[in-house]
Amino acid sequence: MRYLEIAVPEGRRQAVLNILEDEEIEYVVSDETSGRGYTAVVRFPLPTRAVEPVLDRLRRAGVSDDARVVVIDAETVISEEFTTLRDQYGRGGRRGSRTSRQVLRTKAEEFTPQFSIYAVMLLISAVVATSGLLADSPAVVVGSMVIAPLLGPALAASIGIVTGDDALKSTGFRYQAVGVGLVVAASIGLATLARLAGLEPAGVDIVVATELEERVSPNLFSIAVALGAGVAGILSLTRGFSEAIVGVMIAAALIPPAAAVGITVAWGMYGAALGAGVLVAVNLLSINLAAIATLWIAGYRPQGLFEVSPTRGPTYRYAAVFGIALLVLAAPLAGITLLDFQTTQLESSAEEEVSVVLEQPQYEELEAGDVAVELDENYPIQSVDRITVTIVASDPGPVPGLADRLSEAIGTTADGPTVEVQYVVAEDRGPDSETRTTVPSSASPTER
């Protein structure tokens, strides 16, 4: 429920009262004597869903152009006429607590902090996210999402587009662009210091860290996360759900990928940086597109729902631009997703073929271990580099011809991935104990 106070300009008093009478709204009117151009102050309670249509009627009557309107949350209203009004706006399944677009604009502005505070909080979030990714710590990465003030800026642009608020739209776009840039720049600086300090493990690819690897080689499922964040963000503002939790979800789609861009740039891995950058762009587009679609479907317009809205054309244009850009950027993600499926299928079929080969009598003393499909380092679009088969044996040393048989069974070709065999020696040290030692020698990449 809401409680409205309207300072009515001179010459508009009767128009306001006529509209309230026509809507059967209980009101209290008093004279306004401040000499500021207002003739009266009208106060009245409204169901939440009635705020938007009533203010629309006042605006169409030319009242709200110069009037001052204050909307306040009301705990309860005890009145038979108010109950009737609430039931009227709840007819046909429409009863609910959808926030009016006037209040929605205010909420978006409230969740968009002062720029200096916004920048400082994002810098802190970038430092925490970069540290978490370098340390491969999920808990630290989650902490960076909690402190990122991204809810308001991520949704302000979409709310501004759909409701025709150019200032709010510009603020939203500016905050999003500058915010992502700050996170990337801060991550580059911190990651460069970390590399100069010798934190790069010798001979180890920096992106082998799980938290980082999934950001530099994203798949189509990443889009689902960002789309869900956009929808949930709008619902949190319009339906009163927990904004804090949704803010973390939006930050999860933007902060770690942006930090991954900075880390990979600092390490000179520009292909991986491209992959993380594509993920950031895809998530930004997805959040904005989902927010616009959710707002439009919910019926938010600068005018009434059944009128021709001046923002219809701009909203469609922005949605089309976001949608087309998203489809273009989703193409490499589709390739990565297809590779993931192919890798899983190849690993499964390779395990089956290894088991079949080892069932032959000459290999009865061998036992199949893990089968791993390894990708090359050509980020973001990788390909299968080798298939590593682990064999458990009682004696050290490679088994002649085994790599050839496995390669033939798995079905690799001359231009395909290498089949590499690693041997693990099982040493029996007692009736109830057994240890396994990996033999450093393995099948040569050319042994097929």
CSV table of C-alpha atoms in Angstrom, one decimal:
chain,number,residue,atom,x,y,z
A,1,MET,CA,0.0,0.0,0.0
A,2,ARG,CA,1.1,3.6,-0.7
A,3,TYR,CA,0.2,7.0,0.7
A,4,LEU,CA,0.3,9.8,-1.8
A,5,GLU,CA,0.7,13.5,-1.2
A,6,ILE,CA,0.2,15.8,-4.1
A,7,ALA,CA,0.9,19.6,-4.1
A,8,VAL,CA,-1.6,20.8,-6.7
A,9,PRO,CA,-0.6,23.8,-8.9
A,10,GLU,CA,-2.9,26.7,-9.3
A,11,GLY,CA,-5.8,26.1,-11.6
A,12,ARG,CA,-5.6,22.3,-11.3
A,13,ARG,CA,-7.3,21.7,-7.9
A,14,GLN,CA,-10.7,20.8,-9.3
A,15,ALA,CA,-9.2,18.5,-12.0
A,16,VAL,CA,-7.4,16.5,-9.3
A,17,LEU,CA,-10.5,16.2,-7.1
A,18,ASN,CA,-12.6,15.2,-10.1
A,19,ILE,CA,-10.2,12.3,-10.9
A,20,LEU,CA,-10.1,11.2,-7.3
A,21,GLU,CA,-13.9,11.2,-7.1
A,22,ASP,CA,-14.2,9.3,-10.3
A,23,GLU,CA,-11.8,6.7,-9.0
A,24,GLU,CA,-13.7,6.6,-5.7
A,25,ILE,CA,-10.6,7.4,-3.7
A,26,GLU,CA,-10.8,8.7,-0.2
A,27,TYR,CA,-8.8,11.9,0.1
A,28,VAL,CA,-8.1,14.8,2.4
A,29,VAL,CA,-7.5,18.2,0.9
A,30,SER,CA,-6.0,21.3,2.5
A,31,ASP,CA,-5.1,24.8,1.3
A,32,GLU,CA,-1.5,25.5,0.5
A,33,THR,CA,-0.3,28.9,1.6
A,34,SER,CA,3.4,28.9,1.0
A,35,GLY,CA,3.1,31.1,-2.0
A,36,ARG,CA,5.1,28.8,-4.2
A,37,GLY,CA,2.5,28.4,-6.9
A,38,TYR,CA,0.5,25.6,-5.3
A,39,THR,CA,-3.1,26.0,-4.4
A,40,ALA,CA,-3.8,22.8,-2.3
A,41,VAL,CA,-2.3,19.6,-0.9
A,42,VAL,CA,-4.2,16.4,-1.4
A,43,ARG,CA,-3.4,13.2,0.6
A,44,PHE,CA,-4.9,9.8,0.0
A,45,PRO,CA,-4.0,6.1,0.3
A,46,LEU,CA,-3.8,3.8,-2.7
A,47,PRO,CA,-3.3,0.1,-3.3
A,48,THR,CA,0.2,-0.4,-4.8
A,49,ARG,CA,-1.2,-1.4,-8.2
A,50,ALA,CA,-3.4,1.7,-8.3
A,51,VAL,CA,-0.5,4.2,-8.0
A,52,GLU,CA,0.6,4.0,-11.6
A,53,PRO,CA,-2.8,4.3,-13.4
A,54,VAL,CA,-3.9,7.1,-11.0
A,55,LEU,CA,-0.8,9.1,-11.6
A,56,ASP,CA,-1.1,8.4,-15.3
A,57,ARG,CA,-4.6,9.9,-15.3
A,58,LEU,CA,-3.4,13.0,-13.4
A,59,ARG,CA,-0.6,13.4,-15.9
A,60,ARG,CA,-2.9,13.1,-18.9
A,61,ALA,CA,-5.1,15.8,-17.3
A,62,GLY,CA,-2.0,18.1,-17.2
A,63,VAL,CA,-1.9,17.9,-13.4
A,64,SER,CA,1.4,16.2,-12.7
A,65,ASP,CA,3.5,18.3,-15.1
A,66,ASP,CA,3.9,21.0,-12.4
A,67,ALA,CA,2.6,19.2,-9.3
A,68,ARG,CA,4.8,17.8,-6.6
A,69,VAL,CA,4.1,14.1,-5.8
A,70,VAL,CA,5.4,12.2,-2.8
A,71,VAL,CA,4.8,8.4,-2.6
A,72,ILE,CA,5.2,6.8,0.9
A,73,ASP,CA,4.9,3.2,2.0
A,74,ALA,CA,1.9,2.6,4.2
A,75,GLU,CA,1.7,-0.2,6.8
A,76,THR,CA,-2.0,-0.5,6.9
A,77,VAL,CA,-5.2,1.3,6.0
A,78,ILE,CA,-8.5,0.7,7.9
A,79,SER,CA,-11.3,1.7,5.6
A,80,GLU,CA,-14.2,0.0,3.9
A,81,GLU,CA,-13.9,2.2,0.8
A,82,PHE,CA,-10.1,1.4,0.6
A,83,THR,CA,-10.9,-2.3,0.8
A,84,THR,CA,-13.3,-1.9,-2.1
A,85,LEU,CA,-10.7,0.0,-4.1
A,86,ARG,CA,-8.1,-2.7,-3.4
A,87,ASP,CA,-10.5,-5.4,-4.6
A,88,GLN,CA,-11.3,-3.3,-7.7
A,89,TYR,CA,-7.6,-3.3,-8.7
A,90,GLY,CA,-7.3,-6.9,-7.8
A,91,ARG,CA,-10.0,-8.1,-10.1
A,92,GLY,CA,-9.2,-10.5,-12.9
A,93,GLY,CA,-6.1,-12.0,-11.2
A,94,ARG,CA,-4.3,-8.6,-11.2
A,95,ARG,CA,-4.1,-8.3,-7.5
A,96,GLY,CA,-0.5,-8.0,-6.4
A,97,SER,CA,2.2,-5.6,-5.2
A,98,ARG,CA,3.8,-4.6,-8.5
A,99,THR,CA,5.8,-1.4,-8.0
A,100,SER,CA,4.7,1.6,-10.0
A,101,ARG,CA,7.1,2.9,-12.6
A,102,GLN,CA,7.5,6.2,-10.6
A,103,VAL,CA,8.7,4.3,-7.6
A,104,LEU,CA,10.7,1.9,-9.8
A,105,ARG,CA,12.7,4.9,-11.1
A,106,THR,CA,13.4,6.0,-7.5
A,107,LYS,CA,14.5,2.5,-6.5
A,108,ALA,CA,16.9,2.3,-9.4
A,109,GLU,CA,18.4,5.7,-8.4
A,110,GLU,CA,18.7,4.6,-4.8
A,111,PHE,CA,20.6,1.5,-5.7
A,112,THR,CA,23.0,3.5,-7.9
A,113,PRO,CA,25.4,5.0,-5.4
A,114,GLN,CA,27.4,8.2,-5.7
A,115,PHE,CA,30.1,7.6,-8.4
A,116,SER,CA,33.1,8.0,-6.0
A,117,ILE,CA,31.7,5.4,-3.6
A,118,TYR,CA,30.8,3.2,-6.6
A,119,ALA,CA,34.3,3.4,-7.9
A,120,VAL,CA,36.0,2.7,-4.6
A,121,MET,CA,33.7,-0.3,-3.9
A,122,LEU,CA,34.4,-1.7,-7.4
A,123,LEU,CA,38.2,-1.3,-6.9
A,124,ILE,CA,38.0,-3.2,-3.6
A,125,SER,CA,35.8,-5.9,-5.3
A,126,ALA,CA,38.3,-6.2,-8.2
A,127,VAL,CA,41.2,-6.7,-5.8
A,128,VAL,CA,39.3,-9.4,-3.9
A,129,ALA,CA,38.2,-11.1,-7.1
A,130,THR,CA,41.7,-11.1,-8.6
A,131,SER,CA,43.2,-12.5,-5.4
A,132,GLY,CA,40.5,-15.2,-5.3
A,133,LEU,CA,41.1,-16.2,-8.9
A,134,LEU,CA,44.9,-16.3,-8.5
A,135,ALA,CA,44.5,-18.3,-5.3
A,136,ASP,CA,41.8,-20.5,-6.9
A,137,SER,CA,39.6,-19.8,-3.9
A,138,PRO,CA,35.8,-19.9,-4.5
A,139,ALA,CA,35.1,-18.4,-1.1
A,140,VAL,CA,37.2,-15.3,-1.9
A,141,VAL,CA,35.7,-14.9,-5.3
A,142,VAL,CA,32.2,-15.0,-3.8
A,143,GLY,CA,33.3,-12.3,-1.3
A,144,SER,CA,34.1,-10.1,-4.2
A,145,MET,CA,30.6,-10.4,-5.5
A,146,VAL,CA,29.0,-9.5,-2.2
A,147,ILE,CA,30.6,-6.1,-2.0
A,148,ALA,CA,30.1,-5.0,-5.7
A,149,PRO,CA,27.4,-2.4,-5.9
A,150,LEU,CA,26.1,-3.4,-9.4
A,151,LEU,CA,22.4,-3.9,-8.9
A,152,GLY,CA,21.3,-0.3,-9.6
A,153,PRO,CA,23.7,0.5,-12.5
A,154,ALA,CA,23.0,-2.9,-14.1
A,155,LEU,CA,19.2,-2.2,-14.2
A,156,ALA,CA,19.1,1.6,-14.4
A,157,ALA,CA,19.7,1.7,-18.2
A,158,SER,CA,16.9,-0.8,-18.9
A,159,ILE,CA,14.5,1.0,-16.6
A,160,GLY,CA,15.4,4.3,-18.3
A,161,ILE,CA,14.8,2.9,-21.8
A,162,VAL,CA,11.4,1.4,-21.0
A,163,THR,CA,10.1,4.3,-18.9
A,164,GLY,CA,11.5,7.0,-21.2
A,165,ASP,CA,13.9,8.4,-18.6
A,166,ASP,CA,16.9,9.5,-20.6
A,167,ALA,CA,18.9,10.7,-17.6
A,168,LEU,CA,18.5,7.3,-15.9
A,169,LYS,CA,19.4,5.5,-19.1
A,170,SER,CA,22.6,7.5,-19.6
A,171,THR,CA,23.6,7.0,-15.9
A,172,GLY,CA,23.1,3.2,-16.2
A,173,PHE,CA,25.1,2.8,-19.4
A,174,ARG,CA,27.9,5.1,-18.1
A,175,TYR,CA,28.2,3.3,-14.7
A,176,GLN,CA,28.2,-0.1,-16.4
A,177,ALA,CA,30.9,0.8,-18.9
A,178,VAL,CA,33.1,2.6,-16.4
A,179,GLY,CA,32.6,-0.1,-13.7
A,180,VAL,CA,33.8,-2.9,-16.0
A,181,GLY,CA,36.7,-0.8,-17.1
A,182,LEU,CA,37.8,-0.1,-13.5
A,183,VAL,CA,37.6,-3.8,-12.6
A,184,VAL,CA,39.7,-4.8,-15.6
A,185,ALA,CA,42.3,-2.0,-15.0
A,186,ALA,CA,42.6,-2.8,-11.3
A,187,SER,CA,43.0,-6.5,-12.1
A,188,ILE,CA,45.7,-5.9,-14.6
A,189,GLY,CA,47.6,-3.8,-12.0
A,190,LEU,CA,47.3,-6.4,-9.2
A,191,ALA,CA,48.0,-9.4,-11.5
A,192,THR,CA,51.1,-7.6,-12.9
A,193,LEU,CA,52.4,-7.1,-9.4
A,194,ALA,CA,51.7,-10.7,-8.6
A,195,ARG,CA,53.6,-11.9,-11.6
A,196,LEU,CA,56.6,-9.6,-10.9
A,197,ALA,CA,56.6,-11.0,-7.4
A,198,GLY,CA,57.2,-14.5,-8.8
A,199,LEU,CA,53.8,-15.9,-8.0
A,200,GLU,CA,53.6,-17.6,-11.4
A,201,PRO,CA,54.3,-21.3,-10.9
A,202,ALA,CA,57.2,-22.3,-13.1
A,203,GLY,CA,56.0,-24.2,-16.2
A,204,VAL,CA,52.4,-24.1,-15.2
A,205,ASP,CA,49.7,-22.5,-17.2
A,206,ILE,CA,48.1,-19.8,-15.1
A,207,VAL,CA,44.6,-20.7,-16.3
A,208,VAL,CA,44.8,-24.2,-14.9
A,209,ALA,CA,43.2,-22.8,-11.8
A,210,THR,CA,39.6,-23.9,-11.9
A,211,GLU,CA,38.1,-20.6,-10.9
A,212,LEU,CA,40.0,-18.9,-13.8
A,213,GLU,CA,39.7,-21.6,-16.4
A,214,GLU,CA,35.9,-21.5,-16.5
A,215,ARG,CA,36.0,-17.7,-17.2
A,216,VAL,CA,38.4,-17.7,-20.1
A,217,SER,CA,36.7,-20.5,-22.0
A,218,PRO,CA,33.0,-19.9,-21.3
A,219,ASN,CA,30.1,-21.9,-22.8
A,220,LEU,CA,26.5,-21.1,-23.6
A,221,PHE,CA,25.4,-21.9,-20.1
A,222,SER,CA,27.0,-18.6,-19.0
A,223,ILE,CA,24.3,-16.8,-20.9
A,224,ALA,CA,21.6,-18.5,-18.9
A,225,VAL,CA,23.2,-17.2,-15.7
A,226,ALA,CA,23.3,-13.6,-17.0
A,227,LEU,CA,19.7,-13.8,-18.4
A,228,GLY,CA,18.5,-15.1,-15.0
A,229,ALA,CA,20.3,-12.3,-13.3
A,230,GLY,CA,18.6,-9.7,-15.4
A,231,VAL,CA,15.1,-11.1,-14.9
A,232,ALA,CA,15.7,-11.6,-11.1
A,233,GLY,CA,17.1,-8.1,-10.8
A,234,ILE,CA,13.9,-6.5,-12.2
A,235,LEU,CA,11.7,-8.8,-10.2
A,236,SER,CA,13.6,-7.8,-7.0
A,237,LEU,CA,12.8,-4.1,-7.7
A,238,THR,CA,9.2,-4.6,-8.8
A,239,ARG,CA,8.1,-7.3,-6.5
A,240,GLY,CA,10.0,-6.6,-3.3
A,241,PHE,CA,12.3,-9.7,-3.4
A,242,SER,CA,15.7,-9.5,-1.7
A,243,GLU,CA,17.8,-7.0,-3.7
A,244,ALA,CA,21.0,-8.0,-1.9
A,245,ILE,CA,20.9,-11.6,-3.1
A,246,VAL,CA,20.1,-10.6,-6.6
A,247,GLY,CA,22.9,-8.0,-6.6
A,248,VAL,CA,25.3,-10.9,-5.8
A,249,MET,CA,23.9,-12.8,-8.8
A,250,ILE,CA,24.5,-9.9,-11.1
A,251,ALA,CA,28.0,-9.3,-9.7
A,252,ALA,CA,28.7,-13.1,-10.3
A,253,ALA,CA,28.1,-12.5,-14.0
A,254,LEU,CA,30.4,-9.5,-14.2
A,255,ILE,CA,33.1,-9.2,-11.6
A,256,PRO,CA,35.0,-12.5,-11.9
A,257,PRO,CA,35.1,-12.5,-15.7
A,258,ALA,CA,36.3,-8.9,-15.8
A,259,ALA,CA,39.0,-9.8,-13.3
A,260,ALA,CA,39.9,-12.8,-15.4
A,261,VAL,CA,40.4,-10.4,-18.4
A,262,GLY,CA,42.9,-8.4,-16.3
A,263,ILE,CA,44.8,-11.5,-15.1
A,264,THR,CA,45.2,-13.0,-18.5
A,265,VAL,CA,46.3,-9.7,-20.0
A,266,ALA,CA,48.9,-9.3,-17.3
A,267,TRP,CA,50.2,-12.8,-18.1
A,268,GLY,CA,50.3,-12.0,-21.8
A,269,MET,CA,47.6,-14.7,-22.6
A,270,TYR,CA,45.6,-12.6,-25.1
A,271,GLY,CA,43.6,-15.5,-26.4
A,272,ALA,CA,42.4,-16.3,-22.9
A,273,ALA,CA,41.8,-12.6,-22.3
A,274,LEU,CA,39.6,-12.5,-25.4
A,275,GLY,CA,37.5,-15.4,-24.1
A,276,ALA,CA,37.0,-13.7,-20.8
A,277,GLY,CA,36.2,-10.4,-22.6
A,278,VAL,CA,33.6,-12.1,-24.7
A,279,LEU,CA,32.0,-13.5,-21.5
A,280,VAL,CA,31.9,-10.0,-20.0
A,281,ALA,CA,30.2,-8.5,-23.1
A,282,VAL,CA,27.8,-11.4,-23.4
A,283,ASN,CA,26.8,-11.1,-19.7
A,284,LEU,CA,26.3,-7.3,-20.0
A,285,LEU,CA,24.1,-7.7,-23.1
A,286,SER,CA,22.2,-10.6,-21.5
A,287,ILE,CA,21.4,-8.7,-18.3
A,288,ASN,CA,20.2,-5.6,-20.2
A,289,LEU,CA,18.2,-7.6,-22.7
A,290,ALA,CA,16.5,-9.7,-20.0
A,291,ALA,CA,15.7,-6.6,-17.9
A,292,ILE,CA,14.2,-4.8,-20.9
A,293,ALA,CA,12.1,-7.8,-21.8
A,294,THR,CA,10.9,-8.3,-18.2
A,295,LEU,CA,9.9,-4.7,-17.8
A,296,TRP,CA,8.1,-4.6,-21.1
A,297,ILE,CA,6.2,-7.8,-20.4
A,298,ALA,CA,5.3,-6.5,-17.0
A,299,GLY,CA,3.6,-3.5,-18.7
A,300,TYR,CA,5.9,-0.6,-17.7
A,301,ARG,CA,5.4,2.4,-19.9
A,302,PRO,CA,5.7,6.1,-19.6
A,303,GLN,CA,2.0,6.3,-20.4
A,304,GLY,CA,-0.9,3.9,-19.6
A,305,LEU,CA,-0.7,0.3,-20.7
A,306,PHE,CA,-3.3,0.7,-23.5
A,307,GLU,CA,-1.9,3.8,-25.0
A,308,VAL,CA,0.7,4.2,-27.8
A,309,SER,CA,3.9,4.7,-25.8
A,310,PRO,CA,6.6,7.0,-27.1
A,311,THR,CA,9.2,4.6,-25.9
A,312,ARG,CA,7.9,1.6,-27.9
A,313,GLY,CA,10.2,2.3,-30.8
A,314,PRO,CA,13.4,3.0,-28.8
A,315,THR,CA,12.7,0.0,-26.6
A,316,TYR,CA,12.4,-2.3,-29.6
A,317,ARG,CA,15.5,-0.8,-31.2
A,318,TYR,CA,17.6,-1.3,-28.0
A,319,ALA,CA,16.3,-4.8,-27.6
A,320,ALA,CA,17.1,-5.6,-31.3
A,321,VAL,CA,20.6,-4.2,-30.9
A,322,PHE,CA,21.2,-6.2,-27.7
A,323,GLY,CA,19.7,-9.3,-29.2
A,324,ILE,CA,21.7,-9.2,-32.4
A,325,ALA,CA,25.0,-8.4,-30.6
A,326,LEU,CA,24.3,-11.3,-28.2
A,327,LEU,CA,23.7,-13.7,-31.0
A,328,VAL,CA,27.0,-12.7,-32.7
A,329,LEU,CA,29.0,-13.0,-29.5
A,330,ALA,CA,27.3,-16.3,-28.6
A,331,ALA,CA,28.7,-18.0,-31.7
A,332,PRO,CA,32.1,-18.7,-30.1
A,333,LEU,CA,30.4,-19.8,-27.0
A,334,ALA,CA,28.4,-22.3,-29.0
A,335,GLY,CA,31.7,-23.6,-30.4
A,336,ILE,CA,33.1,-24.1,-26.9
A,337,THR,CA,29.9,-25.8,-25.7
A,338,LEU,CA,30.0,-28.2,-28.7
A,339,LEU,CA,33.7,-28.9,-27.9
A,340,ASP,CA,32.7,-29.7,-24.3
A,341,PHE,CA,30.1,-32.2,-25.4
A,342,GLN,CA,32.6,-33.7,-27.9
A,343,THR,CA,35.3,-34.0,-25.2
A,344,THR,CA,32.9,-35.7,-22.8
A,345,GLN,CA,31.8,-38.2,-25.5
A,346,LEU,CA,35.4,-38.8,-26.6
A,347,GLU,CA,36.5,-39.5,-23.0
A,348,SER,CA,33.6,-41.9,-22.5
A,349,SER,CA,34.2,-43.8,-25.7
A,350,ALA,CA,38.0,-43.9,-25.0
A,351,GLU,CA,37.4,-45.4,-21.6
A,352,GLU,CA,35.3,-48.2,-23.2
A,353,GLU,CA,37.9,-48.9,-25.9
A,354,VAL,CA,40.7,-49.0,-23.3
A,355,SER,CA,38.8,-51.6,-21.3
A,356,VAL,CA,38.2,-53.7,-24.4
A,357,VAL,CA,41.9,-53.7,-25.3
A,358,LEU,CA,43.0,-54.6,-21.8
A,359,GLU,CA,40.7,-57.6,-21.7
A,360,GLN,CA,43.0,-59.3,-24.2
A,361,PRO,CA,45.0,-62.2,-22.7
A,362,GLN,CA,48.5,-60.6,-23.2
A,363,TYR,CA,47.4,-57.6,-21.0
A,364,GLU,CA,45.8,-59.5,-18.2
A,365,GLU,CA,48.3,-58.1,-15.7
A,366,LEU,CA,47.4,-54.5,-16.6
A,367,GLU,CA,44.6,-52.5,-15.2
A,368,ALA,CA,42.9,-49.5,-16.7
A,369,GLY,CA,43.3,-46.2,-14.8
A,370,ASP,CA,42.0,-42.8,-15.7
A,371,VAL,CA,41.4,-41.6,-19.2
A,372,ALA,CA,41.8,-37.8,-19.7
A,373,VAL,CA,41.2,-35.7,-22.8
A,374,GLU,CA,43.5,-32.7,-22.7
A,375,LEU,CA,42.9,-29.5,-24.7
A,376,ASP,CA,45.5,-27.3,-26.3
A,377,GLU,CA,46.2,-23.7,-25.1
A,378,ASN,CA,44.6,-21.9,-28.1
A,379,TYR,CA,42.0,-19.9,-26.0
A,380,PRO,CA,39.2,-19.3,-26.3
A,381,ILE,CA,38.4,-21.8,-29.0
A,382,GLN,CA,40.4,-24.9,-28.1
A,383,SER,CA,40.8,-28.3,-29.6
A,384,VAL,CA,41.7,-31.7,-28.4
A,385,ASP,CA,45.5,-32.0,-28.1
A,386,ARG,CA,46.0,-35.5,-26.6
A,387,ILE,CA,44.3,-38.4,-24.9
A,388,THR,CA,46.2,-39.5,-21.8
A,389,VAL,CA,45.6,-43.1,-20.7
A,390,THR,CA,46.8,-44.3,-17.3
A,391,ILE,CA,47.7,-47.9,-17.0
A,392,VAL,CA,48.3,-49.7,-13.7
A,393,ALA,CA,51.0,-52.3,-13.9
A,394,SER,CA,53.1,-54.5,-11.6
A,395,ASP,CA,56.3,-53.8,-13.5
A,396,PRO,CA,57.7,-50.4,-14.6
A,397,GLY,CA,58.3,-49.5,-18.2
A,398,PRO,CA,56.1,-49.2,-21.2
A,399,VAL,CA,54.4,-52.3,-22.8
A,400,PRO,CA,55.6,-52.6,-26.4
A,401,GLY,CA,52.8,-51.9,-29.0
A,402,LEU,CA,50.2,-51.0,-26.4
A,403,ALA,CA,50.0,-47.3,-27.4
A,404,ASP,CA,49.5,-48.4,-31.1
A,405,ARG,CA,46.6,-50.7,-30.1
A,406,LEU,CA,45.0,-48.1,-27.9
A,407,SER,CA,45.3,-45.4,-30.6
A,408,GLU,CA,43.8,-47.7,-33.2
A,409,ALA,CA,41.0,-48.7,-30.9
A,410,ILE,CA,40.2,-45.1,-29.9
A,411,GLY,CA,40.2,-44.2,-33.6
A,412,THR,CA,42.6,-41.3,-33.7
A,413,THR,CA,44.0,-40.4,-37.1
A,414,ALA,CA,47.4,-39.0,-38.2
A,415,ASP,CA,46.1,-35.5,-37.9
A,416,GLY,CA,44.1,-36.2,-34.7
A,417,PRO,CA,45.1,-36.0,-31.1
A,418,THR,CA,48.0,-38.0,-29.7
A,419,VAL,CA,47.4,-41.0,-27.5
A,420,GLU,CA,49.8,-40.9,-24.6
A,421,VAL,CA,50.1,-43.8,-22.1
A,422,GLN,CA,51.3,-43.3,-18.6
A,423,TYR,CA,52.2,-46.3,-16.4
A,424,VAL,CA,51.5,-46.4,-12.7
A,425,VAL,CA,53.3,-49.2,-10.7
A,426,ALA,CA,51.3,-50.9,-8.0
A,427,GLU,CA,53.5,-52.1,-5.2
A,428,ASP,CA,52.1,-54.6,-2.7
A,429,ARG,CA,53.6,-53.9,0.7
A,430,GLY,CA,51.5,-56.3,2.8
A,431,PRO,CA,48.2,-58.2,2.8
A,432,ASP,CA,46.1,-55.1,3.6
A,433,SER,CA,48.2,-52.3,2.0
A,434,GLU,CA,49.0,-51.3,-1.5
A,435,THR,CA,50.8,-48.2,-2.9
A,436,ARG,CA,51.0,-47.0,-6.4
A,437,THR,CA,53.9,-45.1,-7.9
A,438,THR,CA,53.8,-43.3,-11.2
A,439,VAL,CA,56.6,-44.3,-13.5
A,440,PRO,CA,58.1,-41.2,-15.1
A,441,SER,CA,58.5,-42.9,-18.4
A,442,SER,CA,55.5,-42.8,-20.7
A,443,ALA,CA,54.6,-43.5,-24.3
A,444,SER,CA,56.2,-41.1,-26.7
A,445,PRO,CA,53.7,-38.7,-28.4
A,446,THR,CA,54.7,-40.4,-31.6
A,447,GLU,CA,54.0,-43.9,-30.3
A,448,ARG,CA,50.6,-44.7,-31.7
